[in-house]
mmCIF file of C-alpha atoms and ligand atoms in Angstrom:
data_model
loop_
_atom_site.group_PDB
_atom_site.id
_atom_site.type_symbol
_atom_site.label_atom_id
_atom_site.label_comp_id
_atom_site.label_asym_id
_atom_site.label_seq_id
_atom_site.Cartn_x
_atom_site.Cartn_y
_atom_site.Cartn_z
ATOM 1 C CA UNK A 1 -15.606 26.292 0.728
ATOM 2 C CA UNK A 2 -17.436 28.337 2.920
ATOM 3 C CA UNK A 3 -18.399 27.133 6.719
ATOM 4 C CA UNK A 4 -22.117 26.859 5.996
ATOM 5 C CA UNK A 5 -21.278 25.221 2.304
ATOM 6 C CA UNK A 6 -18.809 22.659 3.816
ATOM 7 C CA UNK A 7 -18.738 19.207 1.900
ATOM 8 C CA UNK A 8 -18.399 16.370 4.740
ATOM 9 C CA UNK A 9 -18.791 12.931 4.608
ATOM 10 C CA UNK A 10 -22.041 11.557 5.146
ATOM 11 C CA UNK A 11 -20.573 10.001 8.381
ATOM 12 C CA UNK A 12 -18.853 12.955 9.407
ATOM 13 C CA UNK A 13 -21.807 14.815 9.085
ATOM 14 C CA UNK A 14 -23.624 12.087 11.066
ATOM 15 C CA UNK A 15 -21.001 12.801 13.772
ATOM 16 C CA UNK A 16 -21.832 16.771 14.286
ATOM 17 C CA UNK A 17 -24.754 16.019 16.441
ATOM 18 C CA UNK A 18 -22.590 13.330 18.756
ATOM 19 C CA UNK A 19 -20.526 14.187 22.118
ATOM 20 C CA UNK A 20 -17.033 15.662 21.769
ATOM 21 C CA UNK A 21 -15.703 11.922 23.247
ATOM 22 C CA UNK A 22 -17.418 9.767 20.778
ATOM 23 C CA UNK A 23 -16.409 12.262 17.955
ATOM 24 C CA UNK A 24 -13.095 12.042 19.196
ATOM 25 C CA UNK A 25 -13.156 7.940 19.390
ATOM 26 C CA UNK A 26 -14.638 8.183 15.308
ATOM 27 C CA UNK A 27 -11.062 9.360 14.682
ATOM 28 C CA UNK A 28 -9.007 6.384 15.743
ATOM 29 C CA UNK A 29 -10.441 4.728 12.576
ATOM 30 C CA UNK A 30 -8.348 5.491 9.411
ATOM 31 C CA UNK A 31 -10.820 5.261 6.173
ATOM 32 C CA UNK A 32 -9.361 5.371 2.997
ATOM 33 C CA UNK A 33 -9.186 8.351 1.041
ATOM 34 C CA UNK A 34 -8.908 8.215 -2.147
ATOM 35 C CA UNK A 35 -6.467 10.460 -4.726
ATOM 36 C CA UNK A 36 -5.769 10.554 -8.507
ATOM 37 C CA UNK A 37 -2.650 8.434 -8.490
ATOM 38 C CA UNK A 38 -4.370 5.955 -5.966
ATOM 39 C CA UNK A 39 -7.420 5.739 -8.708
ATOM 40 C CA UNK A 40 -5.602 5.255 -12.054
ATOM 41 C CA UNK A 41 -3.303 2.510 -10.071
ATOM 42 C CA UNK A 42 -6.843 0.584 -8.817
ATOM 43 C CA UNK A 43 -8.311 1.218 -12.535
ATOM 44 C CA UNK A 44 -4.972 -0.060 -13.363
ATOM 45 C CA UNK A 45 -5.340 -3.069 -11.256
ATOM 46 C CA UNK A 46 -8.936 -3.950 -12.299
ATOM 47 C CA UNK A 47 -7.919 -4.057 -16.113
ATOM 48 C CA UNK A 48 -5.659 -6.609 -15.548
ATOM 49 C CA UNK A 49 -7.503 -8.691 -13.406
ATOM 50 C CA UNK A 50 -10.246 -8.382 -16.143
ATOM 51 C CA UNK A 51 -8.079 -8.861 -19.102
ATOM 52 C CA UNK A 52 -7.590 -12.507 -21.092
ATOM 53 C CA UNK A 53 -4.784 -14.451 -19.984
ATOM 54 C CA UNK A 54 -1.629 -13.977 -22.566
ATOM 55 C CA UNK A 55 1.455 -15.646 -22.520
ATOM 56 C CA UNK A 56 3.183 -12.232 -22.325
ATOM 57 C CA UNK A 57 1.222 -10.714 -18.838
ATOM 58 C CA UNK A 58 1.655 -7.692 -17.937
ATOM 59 C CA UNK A 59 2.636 -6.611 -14.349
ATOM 60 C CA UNK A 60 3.299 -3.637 -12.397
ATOM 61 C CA UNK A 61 5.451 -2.158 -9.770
ATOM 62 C CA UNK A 62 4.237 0.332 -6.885
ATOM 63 C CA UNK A 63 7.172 1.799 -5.614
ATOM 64 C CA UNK A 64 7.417 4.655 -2.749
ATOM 65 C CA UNK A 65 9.070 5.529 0.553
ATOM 66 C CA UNK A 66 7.734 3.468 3.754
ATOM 67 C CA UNK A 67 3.988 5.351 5.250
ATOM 68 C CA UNK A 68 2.821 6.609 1.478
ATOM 69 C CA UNK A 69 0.118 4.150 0.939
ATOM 70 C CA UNK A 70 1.478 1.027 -0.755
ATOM 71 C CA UNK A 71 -0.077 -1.815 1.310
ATOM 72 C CA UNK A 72 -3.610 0.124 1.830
ATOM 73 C CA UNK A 73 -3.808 0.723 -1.827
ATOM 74 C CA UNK A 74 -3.210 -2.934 -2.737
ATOM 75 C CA UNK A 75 -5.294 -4.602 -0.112
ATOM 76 C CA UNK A 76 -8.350 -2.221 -1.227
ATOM 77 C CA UNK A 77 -7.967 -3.881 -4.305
ATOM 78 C CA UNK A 78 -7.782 -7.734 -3.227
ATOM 79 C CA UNK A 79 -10.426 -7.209 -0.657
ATOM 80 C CA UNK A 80 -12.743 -5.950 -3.070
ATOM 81 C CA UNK A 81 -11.215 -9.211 -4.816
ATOM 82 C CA UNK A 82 -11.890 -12.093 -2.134
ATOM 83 C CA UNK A 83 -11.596 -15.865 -2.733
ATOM 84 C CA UNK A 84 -14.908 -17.787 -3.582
ATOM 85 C CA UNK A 85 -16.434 -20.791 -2.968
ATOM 86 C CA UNK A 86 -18.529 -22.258 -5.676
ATOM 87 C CA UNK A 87 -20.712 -24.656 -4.074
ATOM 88 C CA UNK A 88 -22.088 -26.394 -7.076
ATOM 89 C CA UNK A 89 -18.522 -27.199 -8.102
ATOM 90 C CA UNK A 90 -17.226 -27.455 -4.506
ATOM 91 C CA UNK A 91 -13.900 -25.684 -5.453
ATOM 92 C CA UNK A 92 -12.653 -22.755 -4.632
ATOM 93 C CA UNK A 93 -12.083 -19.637 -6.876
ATOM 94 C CA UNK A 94 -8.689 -17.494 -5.989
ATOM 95 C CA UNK A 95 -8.083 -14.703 -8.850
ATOM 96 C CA UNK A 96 -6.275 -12.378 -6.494
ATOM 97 C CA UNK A 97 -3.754 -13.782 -4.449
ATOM 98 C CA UNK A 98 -2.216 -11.174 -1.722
ATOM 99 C CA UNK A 99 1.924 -12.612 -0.036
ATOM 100 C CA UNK A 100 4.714 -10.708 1.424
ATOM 101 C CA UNK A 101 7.715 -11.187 -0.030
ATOM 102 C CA UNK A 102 10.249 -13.531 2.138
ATOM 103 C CA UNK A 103 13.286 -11.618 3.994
ATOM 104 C CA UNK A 104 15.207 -13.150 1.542
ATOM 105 C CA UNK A 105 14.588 -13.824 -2.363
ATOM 106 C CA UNK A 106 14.515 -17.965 -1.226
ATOM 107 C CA UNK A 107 12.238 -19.773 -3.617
ATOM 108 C CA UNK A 108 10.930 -22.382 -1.168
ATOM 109 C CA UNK A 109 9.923 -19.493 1.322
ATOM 110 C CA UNK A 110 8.612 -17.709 -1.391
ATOM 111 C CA UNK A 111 6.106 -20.917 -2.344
ATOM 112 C CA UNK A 112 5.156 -21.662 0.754
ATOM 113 C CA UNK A 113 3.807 -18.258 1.662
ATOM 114 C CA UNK A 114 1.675 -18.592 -1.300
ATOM 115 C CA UNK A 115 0.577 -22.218 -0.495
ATOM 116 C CA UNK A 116 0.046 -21.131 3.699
ATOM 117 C CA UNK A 117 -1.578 -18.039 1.976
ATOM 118 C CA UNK A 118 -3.805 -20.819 -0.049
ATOM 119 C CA UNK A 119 -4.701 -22.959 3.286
ATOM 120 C CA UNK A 120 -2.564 -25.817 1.683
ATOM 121 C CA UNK A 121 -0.939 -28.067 4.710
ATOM 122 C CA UNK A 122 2.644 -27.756 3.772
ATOM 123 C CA UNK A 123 5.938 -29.571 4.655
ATOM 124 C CA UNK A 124 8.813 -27.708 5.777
ATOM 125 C CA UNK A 125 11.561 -30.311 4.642
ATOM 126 C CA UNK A 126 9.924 -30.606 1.343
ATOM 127 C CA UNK A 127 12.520 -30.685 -1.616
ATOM 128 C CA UNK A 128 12.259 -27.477 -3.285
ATOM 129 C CA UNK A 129 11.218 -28.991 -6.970
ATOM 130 C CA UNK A 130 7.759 -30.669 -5.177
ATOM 131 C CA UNK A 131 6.889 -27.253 -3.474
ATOM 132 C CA UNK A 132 7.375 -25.530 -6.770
ATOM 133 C CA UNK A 133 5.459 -28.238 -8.871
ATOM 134 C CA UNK A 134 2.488 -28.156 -5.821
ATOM 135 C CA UNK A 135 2.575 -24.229 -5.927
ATOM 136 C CA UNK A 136 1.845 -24.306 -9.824
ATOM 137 C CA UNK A 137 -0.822 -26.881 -9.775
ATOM 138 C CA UNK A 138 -2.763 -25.386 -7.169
ATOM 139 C CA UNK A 139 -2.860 -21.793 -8.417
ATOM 140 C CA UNK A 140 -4.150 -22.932 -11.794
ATOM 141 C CA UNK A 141 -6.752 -25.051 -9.728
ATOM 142 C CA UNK A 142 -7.853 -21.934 -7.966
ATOM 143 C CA UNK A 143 -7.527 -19.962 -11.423
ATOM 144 C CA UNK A 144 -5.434 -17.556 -10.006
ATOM 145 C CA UNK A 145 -4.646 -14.324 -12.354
ATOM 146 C CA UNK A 146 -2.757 -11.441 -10.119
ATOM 147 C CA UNK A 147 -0.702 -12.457 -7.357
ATOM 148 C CA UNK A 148 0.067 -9.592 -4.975
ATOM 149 C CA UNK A 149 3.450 -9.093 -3.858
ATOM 150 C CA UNK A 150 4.155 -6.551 -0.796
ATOM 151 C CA UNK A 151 7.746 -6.035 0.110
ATOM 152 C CA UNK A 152 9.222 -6.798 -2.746
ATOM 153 C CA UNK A 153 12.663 -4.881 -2.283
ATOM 154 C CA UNK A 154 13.533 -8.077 -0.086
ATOM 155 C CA UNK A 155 14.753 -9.271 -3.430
ATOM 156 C CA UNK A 156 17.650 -7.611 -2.039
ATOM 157 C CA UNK A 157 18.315 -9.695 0.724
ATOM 158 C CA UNK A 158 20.120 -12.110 -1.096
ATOM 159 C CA UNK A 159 23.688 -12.448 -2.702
ATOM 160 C CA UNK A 160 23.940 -11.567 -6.331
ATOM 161 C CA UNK A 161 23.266 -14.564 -7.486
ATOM 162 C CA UNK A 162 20.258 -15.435 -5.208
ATOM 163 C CA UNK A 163 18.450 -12.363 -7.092
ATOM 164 C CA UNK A 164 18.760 -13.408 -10.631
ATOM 165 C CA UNK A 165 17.353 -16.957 -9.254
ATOM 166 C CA UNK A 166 14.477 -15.122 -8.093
ATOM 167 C CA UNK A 167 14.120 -12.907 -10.595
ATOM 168 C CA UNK A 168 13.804 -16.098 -12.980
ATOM 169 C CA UNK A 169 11.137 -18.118 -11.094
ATOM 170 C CA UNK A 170 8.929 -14.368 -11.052
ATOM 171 C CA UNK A 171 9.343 -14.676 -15.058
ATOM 172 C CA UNK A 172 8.934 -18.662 -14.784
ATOM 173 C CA UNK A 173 5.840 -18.385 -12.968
ATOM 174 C CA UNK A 174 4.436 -15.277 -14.716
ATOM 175 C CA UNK A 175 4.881 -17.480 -17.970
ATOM 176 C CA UNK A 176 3.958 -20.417 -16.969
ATOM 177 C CA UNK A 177 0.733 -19.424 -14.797
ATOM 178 C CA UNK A 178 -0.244 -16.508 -17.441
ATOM 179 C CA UNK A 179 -0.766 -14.199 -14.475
ATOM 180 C CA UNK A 180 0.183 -10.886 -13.701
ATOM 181 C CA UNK A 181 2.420 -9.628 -10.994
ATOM 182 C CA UNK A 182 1.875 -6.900 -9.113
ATOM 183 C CA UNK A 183 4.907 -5.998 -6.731
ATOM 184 C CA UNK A 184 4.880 -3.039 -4.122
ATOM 185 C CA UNK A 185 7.775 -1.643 -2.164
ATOM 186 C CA UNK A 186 10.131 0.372 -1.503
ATOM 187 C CA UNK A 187 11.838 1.977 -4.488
ATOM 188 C CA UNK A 188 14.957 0.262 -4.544
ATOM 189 C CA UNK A 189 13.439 -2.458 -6.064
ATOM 190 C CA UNK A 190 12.823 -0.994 -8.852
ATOM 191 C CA UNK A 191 16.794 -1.346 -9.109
ATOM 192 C CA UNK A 192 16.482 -4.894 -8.691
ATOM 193 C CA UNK A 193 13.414 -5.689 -11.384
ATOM 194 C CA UNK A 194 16.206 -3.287 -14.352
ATOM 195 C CA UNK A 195 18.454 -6.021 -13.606
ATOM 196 C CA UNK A 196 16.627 -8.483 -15.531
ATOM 197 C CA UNK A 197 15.907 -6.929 -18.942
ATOM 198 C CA UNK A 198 12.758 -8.865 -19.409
ATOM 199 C CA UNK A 199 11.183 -8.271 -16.648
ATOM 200 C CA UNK A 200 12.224 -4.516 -16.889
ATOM 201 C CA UNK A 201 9.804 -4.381 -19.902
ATOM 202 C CA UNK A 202 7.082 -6.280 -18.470
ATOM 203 C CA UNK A 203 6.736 -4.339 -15.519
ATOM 204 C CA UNK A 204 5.210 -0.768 -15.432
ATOM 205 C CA UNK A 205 6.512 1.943 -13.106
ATOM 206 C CA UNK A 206 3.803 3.250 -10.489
ATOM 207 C CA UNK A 207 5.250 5.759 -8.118
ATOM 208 C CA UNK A 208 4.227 6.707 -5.157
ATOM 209 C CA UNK A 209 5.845 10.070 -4.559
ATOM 210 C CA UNK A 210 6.108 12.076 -1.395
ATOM 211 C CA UNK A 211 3.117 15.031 -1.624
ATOM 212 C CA UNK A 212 4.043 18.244 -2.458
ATOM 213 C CA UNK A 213 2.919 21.679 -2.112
ATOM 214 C CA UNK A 214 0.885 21.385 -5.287
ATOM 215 C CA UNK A 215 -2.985 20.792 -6.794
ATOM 216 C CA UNK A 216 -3.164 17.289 -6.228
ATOM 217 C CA UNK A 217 -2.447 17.931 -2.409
ATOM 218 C CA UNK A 218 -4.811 20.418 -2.041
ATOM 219 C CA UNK A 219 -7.473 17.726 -3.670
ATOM 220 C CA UNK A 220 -5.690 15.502 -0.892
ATOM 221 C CA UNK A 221 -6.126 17.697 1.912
ATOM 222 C CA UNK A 222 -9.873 18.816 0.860
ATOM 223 C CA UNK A 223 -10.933 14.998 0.880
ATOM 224 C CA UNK A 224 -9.721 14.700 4.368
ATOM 225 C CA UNK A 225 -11.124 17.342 5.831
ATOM 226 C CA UNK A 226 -14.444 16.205 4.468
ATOM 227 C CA UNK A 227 -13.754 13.074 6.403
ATOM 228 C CA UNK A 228 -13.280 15.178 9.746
ATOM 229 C CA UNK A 229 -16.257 15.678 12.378
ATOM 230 C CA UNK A 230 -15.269 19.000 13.010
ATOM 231 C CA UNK A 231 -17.987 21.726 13.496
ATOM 232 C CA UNK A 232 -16.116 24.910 11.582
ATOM 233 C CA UNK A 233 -14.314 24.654 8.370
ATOM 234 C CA UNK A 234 -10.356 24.332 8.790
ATOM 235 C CA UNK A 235 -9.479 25.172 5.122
ATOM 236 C CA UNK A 236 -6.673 22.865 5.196
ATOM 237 C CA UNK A 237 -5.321 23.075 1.647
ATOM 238 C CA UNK A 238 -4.433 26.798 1.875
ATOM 239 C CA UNK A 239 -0.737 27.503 1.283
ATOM 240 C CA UNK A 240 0.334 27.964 4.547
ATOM 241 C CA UNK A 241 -1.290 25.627 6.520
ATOM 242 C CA UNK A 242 -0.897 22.480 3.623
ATOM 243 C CA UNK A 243 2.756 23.879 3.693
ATOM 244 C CA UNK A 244 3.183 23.266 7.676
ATOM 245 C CA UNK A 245 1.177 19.949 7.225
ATOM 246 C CA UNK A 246 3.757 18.752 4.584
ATOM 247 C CA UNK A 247 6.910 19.989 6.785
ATOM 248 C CA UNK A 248 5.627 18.569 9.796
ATOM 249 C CA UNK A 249 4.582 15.161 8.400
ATOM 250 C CA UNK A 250 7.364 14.494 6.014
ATOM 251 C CA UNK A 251 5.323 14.442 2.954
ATOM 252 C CA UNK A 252 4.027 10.468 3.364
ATOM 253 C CA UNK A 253 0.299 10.057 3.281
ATOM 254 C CA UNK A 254 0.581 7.666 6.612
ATOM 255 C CA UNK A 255 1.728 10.695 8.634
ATOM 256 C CA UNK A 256 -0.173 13.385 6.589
ATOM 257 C CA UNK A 257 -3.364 11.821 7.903
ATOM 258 C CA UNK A 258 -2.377 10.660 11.419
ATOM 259 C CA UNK A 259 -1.227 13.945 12.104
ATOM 260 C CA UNK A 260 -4.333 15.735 11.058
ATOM 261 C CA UNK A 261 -6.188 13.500 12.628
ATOM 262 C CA UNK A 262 -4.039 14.086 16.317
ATOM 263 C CA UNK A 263 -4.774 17.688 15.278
ATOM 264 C CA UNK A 264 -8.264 17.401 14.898
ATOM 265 C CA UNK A 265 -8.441 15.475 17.951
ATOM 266 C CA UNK A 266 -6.963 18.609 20.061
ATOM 267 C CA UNK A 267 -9.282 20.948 18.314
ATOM 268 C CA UNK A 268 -12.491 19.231 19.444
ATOM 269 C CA UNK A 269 -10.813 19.385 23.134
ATOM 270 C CA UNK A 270 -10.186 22.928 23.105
ATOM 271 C CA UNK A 271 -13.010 23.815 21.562
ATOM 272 C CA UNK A 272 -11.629 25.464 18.653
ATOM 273 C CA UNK A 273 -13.322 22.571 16.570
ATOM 274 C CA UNK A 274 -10.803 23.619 13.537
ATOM 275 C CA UNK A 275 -7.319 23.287 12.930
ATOM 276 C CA UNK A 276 -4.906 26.211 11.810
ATOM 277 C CA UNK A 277 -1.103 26.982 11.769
ATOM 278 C CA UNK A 278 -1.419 27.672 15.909
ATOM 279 C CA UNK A 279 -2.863 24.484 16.627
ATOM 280 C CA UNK A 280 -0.629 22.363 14.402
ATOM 281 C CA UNK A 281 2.935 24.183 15.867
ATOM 282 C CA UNK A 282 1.053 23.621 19.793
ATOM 283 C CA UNK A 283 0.718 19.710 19.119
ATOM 284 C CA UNK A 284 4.432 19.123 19.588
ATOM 285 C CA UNK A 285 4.543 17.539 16.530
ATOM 286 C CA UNK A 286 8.077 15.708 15.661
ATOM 287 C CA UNK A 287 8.378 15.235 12.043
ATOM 288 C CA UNK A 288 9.767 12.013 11.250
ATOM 289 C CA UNK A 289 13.457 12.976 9.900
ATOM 290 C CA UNK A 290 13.915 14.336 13.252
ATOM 291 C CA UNK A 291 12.444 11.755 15.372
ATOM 292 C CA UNK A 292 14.850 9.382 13.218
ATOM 293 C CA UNK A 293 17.906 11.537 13.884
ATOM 294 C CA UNK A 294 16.822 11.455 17.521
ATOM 295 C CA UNK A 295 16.974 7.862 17.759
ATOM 296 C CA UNK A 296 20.083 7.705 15.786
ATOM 297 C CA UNK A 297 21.799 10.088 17.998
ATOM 298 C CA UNK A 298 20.525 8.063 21.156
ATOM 299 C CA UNK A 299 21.923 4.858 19.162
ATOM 300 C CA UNK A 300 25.199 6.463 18.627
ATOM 301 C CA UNK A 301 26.071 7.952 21.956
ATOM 302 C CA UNK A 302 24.749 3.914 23.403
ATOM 303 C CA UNK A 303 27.540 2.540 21.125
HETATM 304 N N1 ADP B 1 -5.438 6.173 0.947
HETATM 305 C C1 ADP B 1 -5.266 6.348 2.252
HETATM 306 N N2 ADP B 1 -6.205 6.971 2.992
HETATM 307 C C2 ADP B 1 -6.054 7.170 4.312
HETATM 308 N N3 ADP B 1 -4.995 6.777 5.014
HETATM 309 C C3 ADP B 1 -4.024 6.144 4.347
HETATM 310 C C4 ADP B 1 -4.106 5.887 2.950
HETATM 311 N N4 ADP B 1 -3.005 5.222 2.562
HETATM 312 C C5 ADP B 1 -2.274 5.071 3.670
HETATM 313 N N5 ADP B 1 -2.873 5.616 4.739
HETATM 314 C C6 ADP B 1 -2.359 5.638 6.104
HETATM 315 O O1 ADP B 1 -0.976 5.439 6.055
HETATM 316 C C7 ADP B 1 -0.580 4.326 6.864
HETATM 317 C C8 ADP B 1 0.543 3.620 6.134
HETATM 318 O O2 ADP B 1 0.054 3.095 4.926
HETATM 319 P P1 ADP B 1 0.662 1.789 4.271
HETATM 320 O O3 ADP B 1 -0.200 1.414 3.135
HETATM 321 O O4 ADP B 1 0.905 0.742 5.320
HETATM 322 O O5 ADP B 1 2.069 2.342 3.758
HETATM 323 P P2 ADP B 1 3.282 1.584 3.041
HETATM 324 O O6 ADP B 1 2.814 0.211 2.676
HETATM 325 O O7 ADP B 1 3.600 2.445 1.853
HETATM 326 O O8 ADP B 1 4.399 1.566 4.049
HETATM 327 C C9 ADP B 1 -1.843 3.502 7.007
HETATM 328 O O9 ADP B 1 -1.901 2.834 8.236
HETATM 329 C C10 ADP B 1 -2.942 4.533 6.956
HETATM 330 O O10 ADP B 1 -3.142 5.077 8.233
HETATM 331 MG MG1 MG B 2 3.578 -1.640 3.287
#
């Protein structure tokens, strides 16, 4: 990439010709950027939403540290999925259904999110075998096919035995509804789905790794700087400066981005209008394993 041959985003391009103030403001907003892994898992997504129902679905697991992309990944793919109202019919069409997982792996929690996530009046004190049979009958109203399930390491936060309950009711309804399940979270839970052999082959392992100093972060770092209004090329996926990006930010795509975005910020104030090694070590940047220890060390000198 040379400066004059720079590949920007239509908006960012847009943005040359505006004030350094309202290019700055452009950069609060955080579009998505897309990346190989992020692709096949969407492609992934879309073939099973498309795919006739079977009694054995198919589900998946997108596992990776906290900041690396999980949530934004799956909500790209049940926005572009959105409940319908057919008004000839006067019912309403749910394929893709979109829940956190409870604190705890409680089935009646676990229902009810889906039914408050349905806009179905619930009751609190209701026994747990008329939420269930409620839950069931309204999803296959709605023709639901994927239900979305963010934080799904929570399975953890239950005894033993709570777990393999709530491992059983994710095969139950799986079965029973002929839908697939797509769980994201940290990777622990990955531990928790191998503890139920059945479900261990249903579900297929998506990780979400930490970026590393290789091609596919380069392809990373090149997208983003075609997002950037900046008026001189940064080159941001040469070694050294991807290197400090990746040291500084921890490796997760969350902090990749807000960082170069904070850094792009500064280079439109002093002028410089792109970002090198200099600018990135004068931010004050604190990568994230030391602003943890930080806290920790305030936490353990409080106690
Ligand atoms: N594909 C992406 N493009 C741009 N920014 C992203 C992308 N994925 C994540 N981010 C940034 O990272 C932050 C954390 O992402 P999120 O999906 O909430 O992570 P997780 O669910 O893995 O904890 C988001 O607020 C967003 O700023
Ligand atoms: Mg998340």
């Amino acid at each position: 990439m040379t400066g004059s041959a720079r590949e920007l985003t239509t908006t960012a391009r847009d943005l040359l010709g505006c004030s350094d103030n309202e290019r700055i403001s452009s950069l609060a907003r955080e579009p998505f950027v897309s990346y190989g892994t992020a692709k096949r898992i969407l492609t992934r997504m879309d073939a099973l939403l498309r795919s006739p129902r079977s009694h054995r679905p198919a589900s998946m697991l997108i596992a990776g540290a906290t900041n690396n992309g999980k949530t934004m990944l799956v909500r790209r793919f049940t926005d572009a999925n959105p409940a319908v109202h057919d008004d000839e019919a006067d019912a309403v069409s749910c394929s893709v259904l979109y829940i956190q997982m409870p604190p705890t792996p409680d089935a009646r929690q676990f229902y009810l999110a889906i039914l408050e996530k349905l806009n179905v009046p619930t009751q609190r004190t209701a026994v747990l075998s008329h939420v269930q049979s409620q839950t069931l009958r309204i999803c296959r109203i709605v023709g639901l096919k994927v239900l979305v399930i963010d934080e799904i390491h929570n399975i953890h936060g239950g005894r033993i035995e709570q777990q393999r309950h709530f491992l059983n009711l994710l095969r139950y309804i799986s079965n029973e509804l002929e839908i697939h399940i797509i769980g994201c979270g940290l990777p622990s839970a990955l531990r928790a789905l191998q503890s139920d052999e059945q479900l261990t082959n249903r579900f297929e392992h998506w990780p979400l790794p930490i970026w590393r100093s290789d091609k596919s972060c380069r392809v990373l770092l090149n997208t983003i700087e075609s997002t950037l209004p900046l008026q001189r090329q940064s080159s941001l996926s040469e070694t050294e400066t991807m290197e400090r990006i990746l040291g500084l930010s921890g490796g997760t795509i969350g902090e990749i981005a807000r960082l170069i975005r904070e850094a792009a910020a500064a280079a439109i104030r002093a002028g410089a209008e792109r970002i090198d090694t200099d600018l990135l070590d004068s931010l004050g940047w604190v990568a994230p394993d030391d602003r943890r220890k930080a806290a920790e060390a305030v936490l353990g000198h409080r106690s």
